[in-house]
Short mmCIF file of N, CA and C in Angstrom, two decimals:
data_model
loop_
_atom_site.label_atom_id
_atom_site.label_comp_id
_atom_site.label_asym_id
_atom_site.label_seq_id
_atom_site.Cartn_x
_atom_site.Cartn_y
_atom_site.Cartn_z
N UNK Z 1 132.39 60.58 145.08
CA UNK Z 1 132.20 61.84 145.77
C UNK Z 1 133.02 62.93 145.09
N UNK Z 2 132.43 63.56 144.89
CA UNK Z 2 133.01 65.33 144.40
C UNK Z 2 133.79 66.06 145.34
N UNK Z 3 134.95 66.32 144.88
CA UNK Z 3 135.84 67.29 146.09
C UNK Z 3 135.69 68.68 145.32
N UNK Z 4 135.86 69.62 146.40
CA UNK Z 4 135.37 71.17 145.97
C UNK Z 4 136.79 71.76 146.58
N UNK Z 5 136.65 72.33 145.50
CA UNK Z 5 138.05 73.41 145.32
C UNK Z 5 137.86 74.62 146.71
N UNK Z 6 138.26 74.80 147.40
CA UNK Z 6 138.04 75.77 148.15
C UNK Z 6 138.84 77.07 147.53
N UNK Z 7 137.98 78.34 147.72
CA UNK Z 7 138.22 80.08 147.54
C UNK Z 7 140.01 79.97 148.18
N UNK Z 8 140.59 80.95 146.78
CA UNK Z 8 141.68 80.84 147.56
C UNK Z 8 142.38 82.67 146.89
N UNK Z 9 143.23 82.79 147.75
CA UNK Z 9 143.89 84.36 147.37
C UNK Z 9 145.25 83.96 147.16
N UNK Z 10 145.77 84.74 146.05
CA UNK Z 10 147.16 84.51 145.97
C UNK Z 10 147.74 85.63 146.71
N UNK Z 11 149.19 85.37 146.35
CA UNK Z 11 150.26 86.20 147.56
C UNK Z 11 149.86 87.80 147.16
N UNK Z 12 149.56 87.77 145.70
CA UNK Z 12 149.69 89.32 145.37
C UNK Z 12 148.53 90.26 145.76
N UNK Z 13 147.23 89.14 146.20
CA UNK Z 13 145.70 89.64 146.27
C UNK Z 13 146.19 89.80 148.06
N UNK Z 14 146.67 88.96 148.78
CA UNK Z 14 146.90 89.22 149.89
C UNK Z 14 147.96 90.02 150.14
N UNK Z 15 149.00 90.50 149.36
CA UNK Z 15 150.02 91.45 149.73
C UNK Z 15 148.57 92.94 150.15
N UNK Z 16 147.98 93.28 148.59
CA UNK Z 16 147.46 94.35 148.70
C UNK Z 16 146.22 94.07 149.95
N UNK Z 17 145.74 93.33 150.38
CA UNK Z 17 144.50 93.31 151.18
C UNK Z 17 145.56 93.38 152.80
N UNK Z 18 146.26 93.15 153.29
CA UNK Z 18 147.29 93.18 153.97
C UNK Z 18 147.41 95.02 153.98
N UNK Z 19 147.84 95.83 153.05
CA UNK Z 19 148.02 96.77 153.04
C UNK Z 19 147.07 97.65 153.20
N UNK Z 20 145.80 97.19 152.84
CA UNK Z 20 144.30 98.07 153.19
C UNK Z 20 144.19 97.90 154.24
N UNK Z 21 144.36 96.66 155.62
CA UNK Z 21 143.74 96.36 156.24
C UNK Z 21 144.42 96.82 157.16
N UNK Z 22 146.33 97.34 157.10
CA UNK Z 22 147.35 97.68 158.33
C UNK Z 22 146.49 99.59 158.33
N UNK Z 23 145.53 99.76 157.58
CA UNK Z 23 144.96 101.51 158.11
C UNK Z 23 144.20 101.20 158.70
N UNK Z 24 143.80 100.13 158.75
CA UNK Z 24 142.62 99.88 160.02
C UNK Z 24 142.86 99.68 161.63
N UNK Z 25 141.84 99.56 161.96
CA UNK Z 25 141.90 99.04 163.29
C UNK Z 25 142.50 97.48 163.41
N UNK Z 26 141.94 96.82 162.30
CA UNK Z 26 142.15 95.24 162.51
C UNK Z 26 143.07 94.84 161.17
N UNK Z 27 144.11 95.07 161.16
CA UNK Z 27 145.09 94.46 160.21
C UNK Z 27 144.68 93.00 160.20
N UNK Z 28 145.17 92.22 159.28
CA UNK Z 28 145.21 90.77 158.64
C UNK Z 28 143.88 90.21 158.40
N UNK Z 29 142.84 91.21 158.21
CA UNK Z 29 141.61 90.50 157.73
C UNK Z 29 140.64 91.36 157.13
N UNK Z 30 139.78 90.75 156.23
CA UNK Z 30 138.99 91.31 155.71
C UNK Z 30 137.96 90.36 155.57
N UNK Z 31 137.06 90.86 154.80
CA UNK Z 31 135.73 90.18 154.83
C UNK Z 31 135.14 90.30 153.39
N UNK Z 32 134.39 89.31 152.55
CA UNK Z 32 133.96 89.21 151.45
C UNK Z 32 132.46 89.38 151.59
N UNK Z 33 131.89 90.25 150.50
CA UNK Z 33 130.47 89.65 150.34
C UNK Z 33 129.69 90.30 149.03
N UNK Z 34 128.96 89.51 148.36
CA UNK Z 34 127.89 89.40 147.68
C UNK Z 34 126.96 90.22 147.46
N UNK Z 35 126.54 91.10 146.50
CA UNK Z 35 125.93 92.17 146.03
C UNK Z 35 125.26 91.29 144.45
N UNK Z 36 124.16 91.71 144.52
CA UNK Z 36 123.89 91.48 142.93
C UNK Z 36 124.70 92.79 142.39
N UNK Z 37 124.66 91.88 141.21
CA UNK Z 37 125.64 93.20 140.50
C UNK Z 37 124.72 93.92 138.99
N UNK Z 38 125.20 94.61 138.19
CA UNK Z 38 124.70 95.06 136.75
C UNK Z 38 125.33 94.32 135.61
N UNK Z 39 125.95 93.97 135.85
CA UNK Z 39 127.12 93.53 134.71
C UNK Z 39 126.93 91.87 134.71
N UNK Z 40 126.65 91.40 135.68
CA UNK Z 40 126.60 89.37 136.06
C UNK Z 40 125.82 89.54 137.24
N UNK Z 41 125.79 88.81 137.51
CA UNK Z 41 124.77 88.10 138.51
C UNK Z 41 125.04 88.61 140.06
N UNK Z 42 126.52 88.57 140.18
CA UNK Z 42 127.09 89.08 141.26
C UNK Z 42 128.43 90.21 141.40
N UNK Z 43 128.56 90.94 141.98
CA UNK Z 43 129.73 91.60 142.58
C UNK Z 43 130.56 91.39 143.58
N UNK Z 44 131.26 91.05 143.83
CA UNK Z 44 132.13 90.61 144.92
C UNK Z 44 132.22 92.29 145.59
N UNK Z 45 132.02 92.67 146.81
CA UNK Z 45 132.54 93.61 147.60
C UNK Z 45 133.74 92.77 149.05
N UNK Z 46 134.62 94.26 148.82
CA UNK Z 46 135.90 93.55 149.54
C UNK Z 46 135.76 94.52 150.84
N UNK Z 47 136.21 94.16 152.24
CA UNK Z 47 136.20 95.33 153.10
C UNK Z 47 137.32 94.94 153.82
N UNK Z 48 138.24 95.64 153.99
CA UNK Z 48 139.34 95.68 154.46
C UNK Z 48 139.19 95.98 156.40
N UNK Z 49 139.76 94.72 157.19
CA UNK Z 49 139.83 95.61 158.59
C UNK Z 49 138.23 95.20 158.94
N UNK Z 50 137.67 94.61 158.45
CA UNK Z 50 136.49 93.98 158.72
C UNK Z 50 136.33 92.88 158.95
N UNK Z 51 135.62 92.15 159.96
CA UNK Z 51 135.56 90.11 160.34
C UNK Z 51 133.80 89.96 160.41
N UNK Z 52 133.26 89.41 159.29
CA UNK Z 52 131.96 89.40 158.92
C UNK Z 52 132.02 87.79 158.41
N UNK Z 53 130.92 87.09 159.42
CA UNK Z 53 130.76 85.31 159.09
C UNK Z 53 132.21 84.71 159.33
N UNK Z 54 132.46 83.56 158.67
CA UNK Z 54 133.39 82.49 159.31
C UNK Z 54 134.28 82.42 158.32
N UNK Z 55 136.03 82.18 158.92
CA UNK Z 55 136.92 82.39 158.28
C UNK Z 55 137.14 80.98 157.15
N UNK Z 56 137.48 81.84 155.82
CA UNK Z 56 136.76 81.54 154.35
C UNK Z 56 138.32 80.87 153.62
N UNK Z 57 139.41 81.67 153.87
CA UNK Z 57 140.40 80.95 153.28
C UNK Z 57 142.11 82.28 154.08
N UNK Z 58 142.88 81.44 154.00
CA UNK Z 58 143.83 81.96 154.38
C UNK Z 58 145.38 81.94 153.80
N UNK Z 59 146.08 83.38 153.76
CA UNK Z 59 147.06 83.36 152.74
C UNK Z 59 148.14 84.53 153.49
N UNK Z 60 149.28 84.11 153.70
CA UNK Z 60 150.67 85.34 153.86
C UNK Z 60 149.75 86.06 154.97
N UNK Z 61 149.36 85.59 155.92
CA UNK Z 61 149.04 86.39 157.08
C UNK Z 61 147.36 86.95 156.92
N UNK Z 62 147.00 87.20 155.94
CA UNK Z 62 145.32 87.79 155.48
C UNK Z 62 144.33 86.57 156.04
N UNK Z 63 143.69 86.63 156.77
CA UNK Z 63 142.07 85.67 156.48
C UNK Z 63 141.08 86.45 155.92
N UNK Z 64 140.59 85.80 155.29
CA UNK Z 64 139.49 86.60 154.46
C UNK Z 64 137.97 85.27 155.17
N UNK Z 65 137.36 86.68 155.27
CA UNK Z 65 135.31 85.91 156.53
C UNK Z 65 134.91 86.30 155.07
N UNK Z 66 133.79 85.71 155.56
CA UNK Z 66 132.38 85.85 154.50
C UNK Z 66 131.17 85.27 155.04
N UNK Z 67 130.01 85.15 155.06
CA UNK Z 67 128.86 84.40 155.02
C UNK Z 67 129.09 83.04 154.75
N UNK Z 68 127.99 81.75 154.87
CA UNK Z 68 128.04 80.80 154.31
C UNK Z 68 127.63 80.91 152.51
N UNK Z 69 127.07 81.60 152.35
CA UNK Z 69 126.10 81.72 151.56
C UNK Z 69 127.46 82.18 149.99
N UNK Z 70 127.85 83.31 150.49
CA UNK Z 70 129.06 83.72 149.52
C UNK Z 70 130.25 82.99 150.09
N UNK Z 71 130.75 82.21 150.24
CA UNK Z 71 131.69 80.58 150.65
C UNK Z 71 131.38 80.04 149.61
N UNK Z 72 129.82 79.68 149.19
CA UNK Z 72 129.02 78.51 148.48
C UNK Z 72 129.38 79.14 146.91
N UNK Z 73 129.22 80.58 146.80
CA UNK Z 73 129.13 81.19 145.25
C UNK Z 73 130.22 80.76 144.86
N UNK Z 74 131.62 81.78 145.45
CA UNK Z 74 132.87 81.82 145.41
C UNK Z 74 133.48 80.38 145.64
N UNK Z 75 132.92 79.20 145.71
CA UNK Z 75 133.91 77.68 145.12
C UNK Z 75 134.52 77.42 144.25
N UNK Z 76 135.93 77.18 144.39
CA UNK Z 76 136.66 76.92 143.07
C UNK Z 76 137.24 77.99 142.52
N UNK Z 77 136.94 79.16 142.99
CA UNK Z 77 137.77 80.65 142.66
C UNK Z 77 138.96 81.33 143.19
N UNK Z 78 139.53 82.06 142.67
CA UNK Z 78 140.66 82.95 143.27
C UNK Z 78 140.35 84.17 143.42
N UNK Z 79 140.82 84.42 144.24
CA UNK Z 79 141.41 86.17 144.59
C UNK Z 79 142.69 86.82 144.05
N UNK Z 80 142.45 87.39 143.16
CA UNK Z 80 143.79 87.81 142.55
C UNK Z 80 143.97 89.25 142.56
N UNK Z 81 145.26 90.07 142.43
CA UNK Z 81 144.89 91.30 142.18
C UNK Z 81 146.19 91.58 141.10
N UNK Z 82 146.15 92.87 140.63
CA UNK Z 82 147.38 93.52 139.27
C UNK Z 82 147.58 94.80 139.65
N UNK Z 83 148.70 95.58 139.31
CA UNK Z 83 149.34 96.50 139.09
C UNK Z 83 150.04 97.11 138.44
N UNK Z 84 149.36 97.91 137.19
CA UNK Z 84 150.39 98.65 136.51
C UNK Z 84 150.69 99.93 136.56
N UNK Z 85 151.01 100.60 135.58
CA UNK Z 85 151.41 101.97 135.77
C UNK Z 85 150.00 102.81 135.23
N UNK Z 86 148.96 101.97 135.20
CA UNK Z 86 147.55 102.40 135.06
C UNK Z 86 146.56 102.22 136.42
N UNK Z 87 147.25 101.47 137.29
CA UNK Z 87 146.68 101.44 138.42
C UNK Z 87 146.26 99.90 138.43
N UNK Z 88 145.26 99.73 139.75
CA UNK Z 88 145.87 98.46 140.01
C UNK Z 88 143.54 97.96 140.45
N UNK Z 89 143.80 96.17 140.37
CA UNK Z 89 142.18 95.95 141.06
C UNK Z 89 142.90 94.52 141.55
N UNK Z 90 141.68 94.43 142.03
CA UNK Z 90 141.07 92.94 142.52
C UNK Z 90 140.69 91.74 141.21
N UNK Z 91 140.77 90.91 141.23
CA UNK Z 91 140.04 90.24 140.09
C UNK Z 91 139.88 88.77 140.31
N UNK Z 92 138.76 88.66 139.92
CA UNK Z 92 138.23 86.93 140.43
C UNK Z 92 138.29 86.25 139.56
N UNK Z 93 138.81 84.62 139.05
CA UNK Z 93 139.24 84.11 138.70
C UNK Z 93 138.22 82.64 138.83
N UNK Z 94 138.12 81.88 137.97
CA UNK Z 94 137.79 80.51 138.40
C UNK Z 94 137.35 79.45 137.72
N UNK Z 95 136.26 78.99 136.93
CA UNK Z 95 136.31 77.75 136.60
C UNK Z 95 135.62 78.45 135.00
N UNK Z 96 135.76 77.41 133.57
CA UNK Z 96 135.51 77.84 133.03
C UNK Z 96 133.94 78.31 132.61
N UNK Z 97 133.48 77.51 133.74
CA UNK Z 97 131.39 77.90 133.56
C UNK Z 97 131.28 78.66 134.33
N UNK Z 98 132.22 79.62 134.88
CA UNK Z 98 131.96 80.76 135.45
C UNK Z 98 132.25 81.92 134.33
N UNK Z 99 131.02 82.57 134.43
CA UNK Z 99 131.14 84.41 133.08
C UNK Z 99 131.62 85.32 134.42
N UNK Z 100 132.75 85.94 133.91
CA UNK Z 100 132.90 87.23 134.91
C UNK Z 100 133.24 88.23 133.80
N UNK Z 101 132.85 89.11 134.58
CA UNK Z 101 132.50 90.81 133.97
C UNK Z 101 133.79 91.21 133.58
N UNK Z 102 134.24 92.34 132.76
CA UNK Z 102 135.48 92.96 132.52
C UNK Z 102 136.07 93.65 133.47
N UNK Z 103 134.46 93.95 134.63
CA UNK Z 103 135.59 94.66 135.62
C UNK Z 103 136.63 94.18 136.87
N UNK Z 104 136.51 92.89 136.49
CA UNK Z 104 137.28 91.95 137.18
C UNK Z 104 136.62 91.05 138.55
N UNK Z 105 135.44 91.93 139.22
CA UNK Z 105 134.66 91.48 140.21
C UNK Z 105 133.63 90.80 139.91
N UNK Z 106 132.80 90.85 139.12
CA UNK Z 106 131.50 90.43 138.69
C UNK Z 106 131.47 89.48 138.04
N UNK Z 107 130.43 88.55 138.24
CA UNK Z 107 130.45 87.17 137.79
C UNK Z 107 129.03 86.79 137.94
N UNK Z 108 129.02 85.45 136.94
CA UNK Z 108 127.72 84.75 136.85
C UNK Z 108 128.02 82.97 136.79
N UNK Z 109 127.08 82.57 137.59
CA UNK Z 109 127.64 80.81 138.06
C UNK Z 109 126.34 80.36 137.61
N UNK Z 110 126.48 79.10 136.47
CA UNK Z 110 125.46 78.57 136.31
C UNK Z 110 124.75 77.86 137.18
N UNK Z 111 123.38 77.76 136.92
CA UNK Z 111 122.74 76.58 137.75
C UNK Z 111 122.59 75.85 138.14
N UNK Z 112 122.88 75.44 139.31
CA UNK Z 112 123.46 73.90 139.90
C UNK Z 112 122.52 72.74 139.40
N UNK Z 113 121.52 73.10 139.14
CA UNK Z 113 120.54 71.93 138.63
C UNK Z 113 119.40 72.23 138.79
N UNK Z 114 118.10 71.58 138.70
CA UNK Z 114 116.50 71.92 138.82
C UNK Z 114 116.36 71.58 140.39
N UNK Z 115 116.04 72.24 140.71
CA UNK Z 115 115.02 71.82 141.79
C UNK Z 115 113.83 71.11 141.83
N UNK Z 116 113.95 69.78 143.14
CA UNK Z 116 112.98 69.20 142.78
C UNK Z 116 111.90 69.75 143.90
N UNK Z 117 111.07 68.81 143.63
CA UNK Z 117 109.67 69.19 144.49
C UNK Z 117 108.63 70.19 143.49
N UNK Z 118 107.58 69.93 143.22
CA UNK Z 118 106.29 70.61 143.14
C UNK Z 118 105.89 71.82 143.23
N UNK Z 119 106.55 72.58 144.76
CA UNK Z 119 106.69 73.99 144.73
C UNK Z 119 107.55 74.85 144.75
N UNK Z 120 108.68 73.98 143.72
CA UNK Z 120 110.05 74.39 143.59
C UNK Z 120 109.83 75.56 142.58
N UNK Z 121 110.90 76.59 143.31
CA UNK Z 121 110.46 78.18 142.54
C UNK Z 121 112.08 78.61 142.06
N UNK Z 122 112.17 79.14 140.98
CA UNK Z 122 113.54 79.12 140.41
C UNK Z 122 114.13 80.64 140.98
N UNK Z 123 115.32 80.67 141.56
CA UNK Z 123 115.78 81.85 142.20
C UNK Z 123 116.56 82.62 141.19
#
């Protein structure tokens, strides 16, 4: 049996998501989700102060929700973020058959395999 890495945020991705989320109404959470993107396959959008689907991973006080669906993309990845004196992002992190974009959000996950069945249609 295959064990799966579960989505995880480090202290520094949750310091800053922590700090977006205390202007909100709902401090200590945010919510992830899934956009096709231009650059890869997908975009990660982040929303601060938002609780959207079921809680996804937890770090220094932050839960981060999402869908089932972006749970399933985001396996085996991190939440990371940086800061310099150029300013600062988000950036996703994760296995090496994952392509992510330069802008730190965007990514592309290969194909889990063929689908079987007859009127199997490739997504």
């Amino acid at each position: 049996m295959t064990r799966h890495t579960p989505f995880q945020i480090t202290p520094q991705a949750a310091a800053e998501l922590s700090r977006q989320a205390a202007l909100t109404s709902r401090p200590g959470v945010a919510s992830l989700e899934l956009q096709p993107g231009g650059c890869q396959s997908w975009v990660l959008i982040i929303r601060a102060g938002i609780v959207v689907g079921e809680p996804m991973a937890r770090t220094d006080g932050m839960t981060l929700w999402a869908n089932q669906n972006t749970v399933n993309q985001l396996e085996s990845m991190h939440l990371d973020h940086h800061h310099d004196l150029r300013g600062g992002g988000f950036i996703l992190r994760g296995p090496k058959d994952v392509q992510f974009c330069t802008c730190g959000i965007g990514f592309s996950r290969p194909a889990k395999g063929p689908i079987q069945g007859s009127d199997a249609v490739k997504l």
